[in-house]
């Protein structure tokens, strides 16, 4: 009986000690338990009921002891099932079919983390087996063996095996794997039993070995090795593969170039899997891990077309980063595979990769998980990756030159070019844009302006291209009815008979620019960044166009006044028509001057107080920072400041400014195109609307929420220039406090 009892302690039942699950009620025979059978919730090892020579007290002791055998068997079954690798070389399954099943997620559920935990459980069970073997030797050596020997030798396992059994029961019941399994073990580590705490910590150590291996593969080589989707960094391809078949997925991947794949990986390829993120790893840390891995992928897989611009820039890199000395390589692009390896080694030296791997190895060898040490190591790894990525983007790829080009063209720094472009296209823009040829029509004045103002030394202009959006649904109608005009062969503007069939003149407000970005600058200048530049460009171009039209209207008036003066001098009858027209239009020139004054000051505020000051701040950050993530943040702050300080993010202000610019354009076109009494009344209406909107603008901008806040530090200077003689303040106060009928034009004098 003692031998059968010892065998039962190792999970083998017999005639005296039985498993009630294996026994059939009809025949009483026992059937071996299937390996895939579920884990029983309660111990099923019992002393056979027909054993009569055992006292009740001894039966209780024996049945308590043999529960350890039940726990051992279930733990051993779990370990064997989790460590089973026979599926890898299944003879009935071809490699192609197995790969297809893996892509579709149809393969049997496997878990590297469960396998690691199973290895830890095997260690505990080996200690238990050694204890049973020692008890057997002791019982054989005693002349009178007693059950107390079993109890005394196995008593310590009553605090280990039952909690471990509850642990695997929870794992199987809730299908816990990956990061969830680490989280579960970390929670069970907090207990008051030192032996059990040490045991659970050992299991957690085994789980962390897998995590550190995956982490090393990700942050050292940029490879995400996660076949069962258990890591807290996951690939977007995993979601795509669930929806696409294997041939379509492979075809999609082969169509992508190296540069496209790199960009897709950086922006959309990888993300944080919150389901697999242990609670004791903070979001800040896992974001650093995500960034470091993506940065290493970029550094180790450069685009084949990427090369250093010249040796001087490469020497500059060496001076800026002493760690990369010794890795200077003469790069030739005749062999892309070899060159990519050379460039990759130069972008991320092997010494840096070894340093990262050494830090992770130190964490692996630690018997306990120390959160502070882990976070410090991840911060160091992120800093190394960010520094080398900064070196690639800022120094090698000439980031500052491209930022200057974006400022020149999207922020209208090259004012002479855009002045020439608007002058060349002025007559064209007085016609509604044609849906089919609007972009082609603009290319002629665009190229003429470039020939006049852009020198050959500007190597960035070739990256700039002019675009017009598609008309129709995308274009919103203007709230202000602008005139439909056309230009005859003499340059005079006349009414357009088919204006209702064309797009509104505001269609030209959709003019936009595109800027060609090469690898690796797409990591920095993303489509979202370009869209912000685009928004600011369209706003500034409308403002400059308005300012030019106001100046042209004054030049037109002076030219017309000169013609009238000549006619009056040569007219023998001394007609009073020119004098009447001059006297009639004189109040309108006061209105025009008020418009030009507001537009000029707004231009100066945006170009000098906002753009130039923020550009200087950005340049200071670029000079003082050698961290790519910091640089991205500084550039985002730069764009946010441009948008906020230009009031593009305040709906009420931006709508008023749009209305003012449209009123100015409408005023210029009407005063040049028509001289009838009807036009005079329309001009008076425009003057009245402009007066209301300009007063509303001043009132909003001088409010304490704007002028007193830090979002626009130069706003007070702008208001001071506007209200230098207290005209705006007095007018705004009158508009707010007094409700008057529509003022006549003479009031504006």
XYZ file of C-alpha atoms in Angstrom:
749
model
C 0.000 0.000 0.000
C 2.906 2.372 0.739
C 4.279 1.843 -2.769
C 0.883 2.556 -4.315
C 0.620 5.606 -2.113
C 4.009 6.846 -3.343
C 2.941 6.251 -6.954
C -0.280 8.179 -6.308
C 1.800 11.089 -5.057
C 3.334 11.166 -8.545
C -0.063 11.059 -10.270
C -0.456 7.318 -10.885
C -3.576 5.717 -9.429
C -4.213 1.994 -8.932
C -6.498 -0.378 -7.044
C -6.251 1.179 -3.618
C -6.042 4.821 -4.643
C -8.364 5.667 -7.500
C -9.337 8.660 -9.653
C -13.098 9.007 -9.584
C -13.042 10.662 -13.055
C -11.337 7.639 -14.602
C -13.663 5.096 -13.067
C -16.716 3.946 -14.966
C -19.772 3.369 -12.901
C -20.924 0.344 -14.856
C -17.839 -1.853 -14.895
C -15.674 -0.208 -12.277
C -12.747 -0.249 -14.710
C -10.448 2.768 -15.108
C -9.780 4.546 -18.420
C -6.627 6.702 -18.668
C -7.360 10.388 -18.737
C -7.035 12.035 -22.130
C -4.215 14.633 -22.410
C -6.735 17.148 -23.719
C -9.235 16.536 -20.932
C -10.136 19.682 -18.993
C -8.731 20.294 -15.558
C -10.999 19.203 -12.764
C -12.027 21.915 -10.361
C -11.754 19.662 -7.300
C -9.287 16.890 -6.296
C -10.485 13.516 -7.592
C -7.926 11.181 -5.938
C -9.664 9.062 -3.306
C -8.888 5.977 -1.256
C -10.923 3.077 -2.608
C -14.103 2.613 -0.561
C -13.597 -1.186 -0.297
C -10.381 -0.754 1.692
C -11.501 -1.821 5.160
C -8.245 -2.295 7.035
C -7.599 1.458 7.282
C -8.864 3.338 10.273
C -11.044 6.437 9.638
C -8.385 8.735 11.061
C -5.750 7.185 8.821
C -8.118 7.441 5.829
C -8.458 11.165 6.403
C -4.702 11.614 6.582
C -4.095 9.505 3.464
C -6.787 11.266 1.411
C -5.321 14.630 2.461
C -1.850 13.541 1.367
C -2.905 12.089 -1.994
C -4.443 15.423 -3.013
C -0.838 16.449 -3.619
C -0.659 13.680 -6.208
C -3.756 15.069 -7.921
C -2.249 18.579 -7.982
C 1.014 17.162 -9.291
C -0.721 15.311 -12.124
C -2.772 18.316 -13.223
C 0.237 20.614 -13.083
C 2.264 18.093 -15.040
C -0.503 17.751 -17.653
C -0.653 21.549 -18.025
C 3.134 21.725 -18.399
C 3.230 18.916 -20.949
C 0.427 20.466 -22.961
C 2.023 23.918 -22.922
C 5.475 22.567 -23.804
C 4.235 20.327 -26.599
C 6.144 21.188 -29.803
C 4.950 18.303 -31.944
C 2.792 20.651 -34.042
C 5.943 22.232 -35.498
C 6.797 19.124 -37.541
C 3.399 17.694 -38.103
C 3.724 15.178 -40.989
C 0.142 15.711 -42.096
C 0.503 19.447 -42.638
C 2.516 21.101 -45.380
C 4.568 24.235 -44.543
C 2.522 26.333 -46.998
C -0.760 25.263 -45.437
C 0.583 25.840 -41.941
C 1.735 29.359 -42.912
C -1.665 30.092 -44.399
C -3.353 28.928 -41.215
C -1.094 31.076 -39.114
C -1.963 34.107 -41.248
C -5.648 33.383 -40.919
C -5.383 32.739 -37.198
C -6.756 29.236 -37.604
C -3.827 27.396 -36.088
C -4.238 25.847 -32.663
C -3.708 28.249 -29.834
C -0.092 28.292 -28.752
C 1.651 30.561 -26.301
C 5.339 31.193 -25.765
C 4.557 32.704 -22.386
C 2.616 29.628 -21.268
C 5.529 27.499 -22.379
C 7.861 29.597 -20.243
C 5.539 29.365 -17.220
C 5.328 25.622 -17.809
C 9.122 25.441 -17.599
C 8.931 27.119 -14.209
C 6.231 24.692 -13.077
C 8.434 21.792 -14.180
C 11.177 23.146 -11.913
C 8.781 23.144 -8.942
C 7.550 19.644 -9.778
C 11.123 18.357 -9.986
C 11.679 19.544 -6.421
C 8.480 17.782 -5.419
C 9.580 14.546 -7.112
C 12.896 14.698 -5.308
C 11.050 15.029 -2.021
C 8.893 11.986 -2.816
C 12.014 9.996 -3.771
C 13.669 10.984 -0.520
C 10.576 9.852 1.425
C 10.609 6.510 -0.421
C 14.232 5.921 0.528
C 13.454 6.825 4.119
C 10.444 4.493 4.281
C 12.473 1.610 2.854
C 15.199 2.131 5.400
C 12.808 2.223 8.378
C 11.943 -1.067 10.001
C 8.475 0.203 10.833
C 7.301 2.761 8.224
C 4.551 5.139 9.360
C 2.258 7.598 7.535
C 3.626 10.464 9.647
C 6.814 10.239 7.619
C 4.833 11.223 4.495
C 3.117 14.064 6.283
C 6.360 15.406 7.719
C 8.208 15.217 4.384
C 5.486 16.756 2.168
C 3.934 19.272 4.514
C 5.693 22.257 2.849
C 4.117 21.445 -0.519
C 0.623 22.075 0.831
C 1.394 25.806 0.590
C 2.753 25.520 -2.971
C 0.835 23.011 -5.089
C -2.785 24.052 -4.272
C -2.172 27.744 -5.155
C -0.323 26.681 -8.321
C -3.277 24.469 -9.220
C -5.650 27.397 -8.723
C -3.349 29.464 -10.919
C -3.390 27.074 -13.882
C -7.128 26.569 -13.394
C -7.632 30.323 -13.846
C -5.276 30.369 -16.826
C -7.175 27.583 -18.585
C -10.615 28.865 -17.680
C -10.002 32.439 -18.901
C -7.594 31.542 -21.755
C -4.901 33.811 -20.331
C -1.682 34.202 -22.295
C 0.974 36.761 -23.203
C 1.048 40.014 -21.280
C -2.152 39.057 -19.465
C -0.312 36.079 -18.000
C 2.500 38.304 -16.735
C -0.067 40.579 -15.155
C -1.767 37.648 -13.421
C 1.528 36.336 -12.031
C 2.518 39.801 -10.843
C -0.721 40.055 -8.865
C -0.188 36.614 -7.286
C 3.291 37.635 -6.189
C 1.759 39.839 -3.517
C 1.015 37.247 -0.850
C 1.987 36.652 2.772
C 3.580 33.239 2.317
C 7.324 33.606 1.614
C 7.683 30.162 0.010
C 4.739 30.739 -2.331
C 5.932 34.263 -3.151
C 9.356 32.917 -4.110
C 7.730 30.249 -6.287
C 5.461 32.716 -8.138
C 8.373 35.105 -8.612
C 10.304 32.279 -10.243
C 7.404 31.674 -12.646
C 7.268 35.406 -13.386
C 11.017 35.353 -14.026
C 10.495 32.681 -16.688
C 7.767 34.794 -18.276
C 9.999 37.856 -18.252
C 12.697 35.911 -20.091
C 10.346 35.667 -23.062
C 9.433 39.336 -22.766
C 13.097 40.378 -22.681
C 13.849 38.223 -25.723
C 11.031 39.856 -27.661
C 12.121 43.258 -26.377
C 15.721 42.678 -27.483
C 14.593 41.575 -30.929
C 12.490 44.746 -31.222
C 14.823 47.441 -29.879
C 18.139 45.933 -31.039
C 17.227 44.675 -34.501
C 13.866 46.278 -35.189
C 12.244 42.866 -35.630
C 8.912 42.090 -33.992
C 9.050 38.379 -33.170
C 5.597 37.650 -31.852
C 4.075 34.645 -33.657
C 1.107 34.323 -31.280
C 0.298 38.039 -30.760
C 1.302 38.075 -27.085
C 3.639 41.101 -26.983
C 2.418 44.570 -26.048
C 3.742 45.876 -29.378
C 1.728 44.533 -32.293
C 1.865 44.881 -36.043
C -0.862 46.343 -38.208
C -0.337 43.435 -40.599
C -1.832 41.181 -37.942
C -5.184 42.946 -38.331
C -4.881 43.017 -42.098
C -4.095 39.317 -42.257
C -7.316 38.532 -40.421
C -9.278 40.144 -43.236
C -7.142 39.230 -46.256
C -6.102 35.889 -47.636
C -2.425 34.948 -47.719
C -1.932 35.438 -51.521
C -3.536 38.895 -51.443
C -1.471 39.896 -48.420
C 1.785 38.744 -50.025
C 0.894 40.553 -53.247
C 0.155 43.723 -51.298
C 3.508 43.553 -49.520
C 5.499 42.950 -52.700
C 3.996 46.063 -54.309
C 5.433 48.283 -51.581
C 8.916 49.645 -52.109
C 11.462 49.741 -49.329
C 10.772 53.422 -48.684
C 6.993 52.877 -48.692
C 7.363 49.969 -46.289
C 9.555 52.035 -43.989
C 7.053 54.909 -43.942
C 4.125 52.578 -43.456
C 5.940 50.909 -40.560
C 6.677 54.266 -38.952
C 3.243 55.845 -39.227
C 0.812 52.922 -39.278
C 2.749 49.660 -39.075
C 2.949 49.164 -35.315
C 0.874 50.111 -32.324
C 0.493 49.359 -28.630
C -1.675 46.373 -27.754
C -3.370 47.446 -24.547
C -4.789 43.966 -23.974
C -1.278 42.563 -23.624
C 0.186 45.426 -21.604
C 0.943 44.442 -17.979
C -0.336 46.928 -15.447
C 3.084 47.380 -13.859
C 4.520 48.759 -17.142
C 3.366 52.337 -17.621
C 2.103 53.801 -20.872
C 5.047 56.205 -21.040
C 7.489 53.287 -20.937
C 5.720 51.252 -23.613
C 5.490 54.330 -25.854
C 9.263 54.651 -25.505
C 9.631 50.980 -26.443
C 7.411 51.475 -29.487
C 9.422 54.499 -30.621
C 12.799 52.826 -30.043
C 11.861 49.772 -32.102
C 10.490 51.838 -34.967
C 13.590 54.039 -34.918
C 15.882 51.006 -35.065
C 13.874 49.633 -37.996
C 14.419 52.913 -39.841
C 18.128 53.020 -39.018
C 18.758 49.399 -39.979
C 16.664 49.496 -43.169
C 17.460 52.736 -45.006
C 15.984 53.483 -48.403
C 18.210 52.288 -51.290
C 18.174 55.755 -52.828
C 19.381 57.452 -49.660
C 22.942 58.730 -49.621
C 25.006 61.419 -47.987
C 25.056 64.692 -49.860
C 28.792 65.162 -49.536
C 31.771 64.226 -47.434
C 31.574 67.446 -45.435
C 28.147 66.616 -44.109
C 29.444 63.189 -43.140
C 32.370 64.753 -41.327
C 29.933 67.045 -39.562
C 28.105 63.989 -38.331
C 31.351 62.529 -37.037
C 32.156 65.713 -35.155
C 28.675 65.938 -33.690
C 28.613 62.291 -32.587
C 31.974 60.952 -31.381
C 30.417 57.536 -30.784
C 30.147 56.955 -34.528
C 33.868 57.468 -35.170
C 35.471 54.455 -36.706
C 32.409 53.685 -38.816
C 33.099 56.111 -41.658
C 32.533 54.200 -44.858
C 32.894 55.086 -48.511
C 29.411 54.343 -49.792
C 28.694 53.270 -53.345
C 25.177 52.570 -54.542
C 26.013 50.105 -57.262
C 25.096 47.236 -54.990
C 21.965 48.125 -53.053
C 22.025 45.205 -50.640
C 25.644 45.759 -49.654
C 25.203 49.514 -49.455
C 22.124 49.231 -47.270
C 24.133 47.104 -44.859
C 26.987 49.614 -44.817
C 24.645 52.569 -44.369
C 22.671 50.736 -41.696
C 25.850 49.983 -39.744
C 26.860 53.609 -40.048
C 23.447 54.900 -38.960
C 23.354 52.583 -35.930
C 26.895 51.441 -35.006
C 27.243 47.921 -33.697
C 28.708 49.265 -30.460
C 25.406 51.003 -29.736
C 23.431 47.856 -30.504
C 25.729 45.869 -28.191
C 25.211 48.465 -25.484
C 21.423 48.114 -25.749
C 21.651 44.326 -25.726
C 23.924 44.402 -22.688
C 21.414 46.482 -20.724
C 18.622 44.036 -21.517
C 20.864 41.103 -20.611
C 21.461 42.614 -17.172
C 17.699 42.871 -16.687
C 17.250 39.247 -17.767
C 19.794 37.960 -15.274
C 18.150 39.723 -12.342
C 16.138 37.318 -10.176
C 13.431 39.916 -9.575
C 11.752 42.515 -11.750
C 12.805 45.994 -10.616
C 10.507 48.600 -12.102
C 12.923 51.502 -11.636
C 15.800 49.646 -13.331
C 13.538 48.606 -16.199
C 12.292 52.152 -16.789
C 15.807 53.599 -16.633
C 17.034 51.066 -19.191
C 14.144 51.826 -21.543
C 14.746 55.585 -21.226
C 18.413 55.052 -22.095
C 17.521 52.886 -25.092
C 15.036 55.472 -26.328
C 17.634 58.232 -25.956
C 20.165 56.260 -28.019
C 17.620 55.568 -30.782
C 16.340 59.156 -30.773
C 19.875 60.539 -30.965
C 20.824 58.473 -34.007
C 17.493 59.159 -35.677
C 18.098 62.879 -35.094
C 21.502 62.489 -36.728
C 19.888 60.823 -39.752
C 17.029 63.279 -40.240
C 18.553 66.582 -39.173
C 22.167 66.285 -40.334
C 22.236 63.791 -43.168
C 18.840 64.624 -44.666
C 19.240 68.420 -44.254
C 16.070 68.941 -42.260
C 16.754 72.604 -41.590
C 17.102 73.350 -45.295
C 13.736 71.782 -45.992
C 12.122 73.607 -43.091
C 13.498 76.847 -44.537
C 12.012 75.902 -47.927
C 8.633 75.244 -46.310
C 8.872 78.663 -44.690
C 9.871 80.292 -47.984
C 6.952 78.907 -49.986
C 4.201 77.861 -47.588
C 4.650 80.840 -45.261
C 5.308 83.299 -48.125
C 8.820 84.176 -47.014
C 9.685 84.631 -50.701
C 7.359 87.575 -51.064
C 8.823 88.670 -54.389
C 7.936 85.329 -55.946
C 4.322 85.396 -54.777
C 3.972 89.081 -55.635
C 5.081 88.267 -59.183
C 2.816 85.215 -59.319
C -0.247 87.167 -58.214
C 0.488 89.949 -60.675
C 0.953 87.487 -63.535
C -2.240 85.649 -62.677
C -4.323 88.699 -61.720
C -6.334 88.852 -64.912
C -6.806 85.075 -64.832
C -8.080 85.172 -61.252
C -10.667 87.773 -62.161
C -12.390 85.001 -64.091
C -13.967 82.052 -62.318
C -11.684 78.984 -62.424
C -12.580 76.411 -65.048
C -13.111 72.975 -63.639
C -11.025 71.146 -66.218
C -8.064 73.480 -66.781
C -7.755 75.655 -63.662
C -4.503 74.057 -62.523
C -2.972 74.139 -65.998
C -4.011 77.768 -66.404
C -2.137 78.693 -63.248
C 1.057 76.934 -64.292
C 1.947 79.637 -66.832
C 2.029 82.569 -64.352
C 3.604 80.248 -61.769
C 6.505 79.402 -64.088
C 6.865 83.010 -65.232
C 7.136 84.152 -61.617
C 9.751 81.469 -60.986
C 11.840 82.611 -63.975
C 11.766 86.189 -62.694
C 12.493 85.620 -59.017
C 13.853 82.112 -58.318
C 17.592 81.692 -58.794
C 19.401 78.539 -59.861
C 20.929 78.198 -56.401
C 17.494 77.449 -54.928
C 17.578 73.656 -55.056
C 14.320 73.289 -53.159
C 11.982 75.015 -55.628
C 11.889 71.905 -57.824
C 10.084 70.142 -54.963
C 7.265 72.709 -54.959
C 4.254 72.210 -57.209
C 0.993 74.114 -57.585
C -2.329 72.352 -57.108
C -6.004 73.218 -57.415
C -8.639 71.152 -55.612
C -11.455 69.417 -57.415
C -14.468 71.649 -57.792
C -18.090 70.947 -57.132
C -18.822 69.322 -53.802
C -15.458 70.200 -52.280
C -15.901 73.935 -52.840
C -18.332 75.694 -50.531
C -20.234 78.692 -51.909
C -19.212 82.084 -50.626
C -21.571 83.903 -48.252
C -20.731 87.130 -50.117
C -21.838 87.339 -53.733
C -18.793 88.211 -55.761
C -19.092 89.583 -59.271
C -18.926 87.302 -62.249
C -16.535 89.042 -64.616
C -14.416 88.385 -67.655
C -11.596 90.305 -69.273
C -11.773 91.407 -72.905
C -8.818 91.783 -75.238
C -8.209 95.371 -74.077
C -7.893 94.303 -70.457
C -11.212 95.847 -69.428
C -13.547 93.862 -67.226
C -17.123 93.376 -68.356
C -20.062 91.332 -67.174
C -19.933 87.606 -67.717
C -23.113 86.382 -69.436
C -22.604 82.722 -68.467
C -21.369 83.328 -64.953
C -23.998 81.078 -63.448
C -22.349 78.121 -65.194
C -18.919 78.773 -63.654
C -17.497 78.365 -60.195
C -17.473 81.392 -57.894
C -14.384 83.580 -57.905
C -13.706 82.263 -54.418
C -12.655 79.050 -56.142
C -9.195 80.580 -56.450
C -8.960 80.507 -52.672
C -8.414 76.767 -53.043
C -4.937 77.239 -54.552
C -2.524 75.005 -52.693
C 1.068 73.817 -52.815
C 2.610 70.390 -52.681
C 6.116 69.673 -51.449
C 7.995 66.534 -52.452
C 9.578 64.863 -49.433
C 12.173 62.100 -49.695
C 13.105 59.399 -47.203
C 13.715 59.806 -44.293
C 12.124 63.271 -43.991
C 8.663 61.737 -44.279
C 9.180 60.581 -40.695
C 9.226 64.249 -39.665
C 7.159 66.051 -42.309
C 4.051 63.896 -42.224
C 0.866 64.461 -44.261
C -0.708 65.968 -41.139
C 2.168 68.458 -40.882
C 1.854 69.390 -44.566
C -1.886 69.902 -44.151
C -1.186 72.469 -41.404
C 1.306 74.242 -43.645
C -1.314 74.120 -46.392
C -3.914 75.753 -44.188
C -1.590 78.605 -43.254
C -0.481 79.046 -46.890
C -4.002 79.452 -48.226
C -4.771 82.006 -45.517
C -1.601 84.017 -46.208
C -2.084 83.875 -49.986
C -5.630 85.241 -49.671
C -4.310 88.003 -47.458
C -1.526 88.911 -49.905
C -3.932 88.794 -52.829
C -6.255 91.156 -50.986
C -3.415 93.538 -50.209
C -2.300 93.520 -53.857
C -5.807 94.202 -55.140
C -6.136 97.188 -52.799
C -2.851 98.570 -54.110
C -3.872 97.934 -57.728
C -7.182 99.688 -57.180
C -5.330 102.785 -55.972
C -3.013 102.632 -59.000
C -6.069 102.245 -61.228
C -7.712 105.251 -59.596
C -4.624 107.423 -60.070
C -4.359 106.326 -63.691
C -8.057 107.063 -64.289
C -7.725 110.408 -62.538
C -4.809 111.319 -64.823
C -6.846 110.376 -67.901
C -9.784 112.457 -66.682
C -7.475 115.387 -66.014
C -6.084 115.204 -69.567
C -9.586 114.972 -71.018
C -10.717 117.911 -68.935
C -7.783 120.046 -70.061
C -8.323 119.180 -73.730
C -12.100 119.463 -73.606
C -13.152 122.859 -74.894
C -16.590 122.480 -73.329
C -15.086 121.846 -69.869
C -17.461 119.020 -69.025
C -18.124 118.592 -65.352
C -18.477 114.785 -65.592
C -14.876 113.954 -64.558
C -15.004 116.423 -61.677
C -18.322 115.000 -60.549
C -16.909 111.469 -60.692
C -13.831 112.478 -58.686
C -15.946 114.141 -56.064
C -18.328 111.208 -56.038
C -15.596 108.589 -55.539
C -13.407 110.531 -53.116
C -15.154 109.063 -50.014
C -14.532 105.585 -51.425
C -10.789 106.139 -51.306
C -11.043 106.786 -47.601
C -12.719 103.404 -47.313
C -9.976 101.832 -49.431
C -7.310 103.368 -47.203
C -8.994 101.977 -44.091
C -9.076 98.549 -45.725
C -5.429 98.741 -46.789
C -4.399 99.957 -43.324
C -6.028 96.954 -41.645
C -4.700 94.423 -44.169
C -1.145 95.823 -44.077
C -1.018 95.710 -40.289
C -2.435 92.195 -40.230
C 0.187 91.088 -42.755
C 2.992 92.667 -40.746
C 1.722 91.059 -37.543
C 1.554 87.562 -39.032
C 4.777 87.673 -41.068
C 6.987 89.445 -38.522
C 5.481 89.131 -35.053
C 4.238 85.562 -35.477
C 6.168 83.691 -38.164
C 9.617 85.230 -37.674
C 9.517 85.088 -33.893
C 8.334 81.473 -33.847
C 10.905 80.560 -36.505
C 13.676 81.935 -34.294
C 12.356 79.882 -31.374
C 12.322 76.739 -33.533
C 15.867 77.385 -34.754
C 17.030 77.732 -31.169
C 15.466 74.374 -30.298
C 17.050 72.700 -33.331
C 20.486 73.984 -32.345
C 20.174 72.854 -28.732
C 18.444 69.494 -29.193
C 19.837 66.184 -30.379
C 16.720 64.133 -29.745
C 14.360 63.309 -32.591
C 11.272 63.059 -30.399
C 11.996 66.441 -28.836
C 12.435 67.928 -32.289
C 9.092 66.564 -33.459
C 7.473 68.103 -30.397
C 9.146 71.472 -31.004
C 7.972 71.508 -34.618
C 4.429 70.653 -33.580
C 4.539 73.518 -31.065
C 5.837 75.785 -33.845
C 2.916 74.970 -36.151
C 0.403 75.167 -33.309
C 1.721 78.621 -32.393
C 1.448 79.800 -36.007
C -2.145 78.631 -36.236
C -3.238 79.930 -32.836
C -1.476 83.304 -33.046
C -2.887 83.813 -36.557
C -6.370 83.130 -35.078
C -7.050 80.267 -37.510
C -8.288 78.122 -34.639
C -10.824 80.725 -33.448
C -13.899 80.320 -35.600
C -15.381 83.760 -34.921
C -12.139 85.607 -35.720
C -11.287 83.567 -38.813
C -14.800 84.071 -40.195
C -14.543 87.825 -39.665
C -11.141 87.930 -41.371
C -12.460 85.906 -44.321
C -15.409 88.267 -44.572
C -13.132 91.327 -44.485
C -10.915 89.963 -47.270
C -13.914 89.141 -49.433
C -15.382 92.597 -48.861
C -12.054 94.160 -49.858
C -11.913 92.142 -53.076
C -15.529 92.921 -53.846
C -14.881 96.607 -53.213
C -11.864 96.673 -55.568
C -13.656 94.882 -58.385
C -16.786 96.992 -58.185
C -14.963 100.294 -58.035
C -12.964 99.391 -61.156
C -15.771 97.816 -63.162
C -18.833 99.997 -62.741
C -19.535 103.641 -62.100
C -23.326 103.670 -62.017
C -25.460 104.911 -59.179
C -26.367 101.314 -58.401
C -22.687 100.565 -57.794
C -22.452 103.582 -55.495
C -25.135 102.150 -53.253
C -23.404 98.767 -53.309
C -20.114 100.412 -52.348
C -21.838 102.126 -49.459
C -23.175 98.761 -48.353
C -19.697 97.228 -48.589
C -18.263 100.125 -46.585
C -20.887 99.633 -43.909
C -20.230 95.886 -43.684
C -16.478 96.458 -43.558
C -16.918 98.962 -40.750
C -18.986 96.472 -38.747
C -16.599 93.582 -39.269
C -13.448 95.581 -38.537
C -14.993 96.916 -35.338
C -16.076 93.417 -34.335
C -12.552 92.141 -35.040
C -10.964 94.818 -32.873
C -13.454 94.201 -30.066
C -12.767 90.460 -29.999
C -8.983 90.821 -30.231
C -8.796 93.382 -27.418
C -10.823 91.184 -25.061
C -9.027 89.976 -21.947
C -9.298 86.342 -23.076
C -7.046 87.074 -26.065
C -5.037 90.224 -25.390
C -4.447 89.203 -21.781
C -3.477 85.603 -22.503
C -0.172 84.073 -23.564
C -1.493 82.454 -26.734
C -0.651 85.599 -28.737
C 2.251 87.434 -27.044
C 2.505 90.099 -29.790
C -1.208 90.774 -30.042
C -0.962 93.934 -27.930
C 1.564 95.391 -30.390
C -0.777 94.597 -33.263
C -3.665 96.315 -31.469
C -1.461 99.307 -30.697
C -0.563 99.711 -34.362
C -4.227 99.445 -35.341
C -5.443 101.873 -32.702
C -2.525 104.309 -32.655
C -4.911 107.287 -32.848
C -7.803 105.696 -30.885
C -9.922 105.550 -34.052
C -10.778 101.836 -33.758
C -11.531 102.096 -30.063
C -13.859 105.052 -30.524
C -15.615 103.463 -33.483
C -15.972 100.092 -31.739
C -17.400 101.780 -28.630
C -19.923 103.608 -30.766
C -20.976 100.422 -32.518
C -21.419 98.609 -29.214
C -23.252 101.354 -27.334
C -25.309 103.093 -30.002
C -27.667 101.550 -32.502
C -27.675 103.846 -35.521
C -29.216 103.512 -38.946
C -26.951 102.620 -41.837
C -24.293 105.376 -42.045
C -23.685 107.204 -45.272
C -20.340 107.170 -47.011
C -19.612 110.708 -45.857
C -19.416 109.465 -42.255
C -16.355 107.424 -43.155
C -14.435 110.576 -43.980
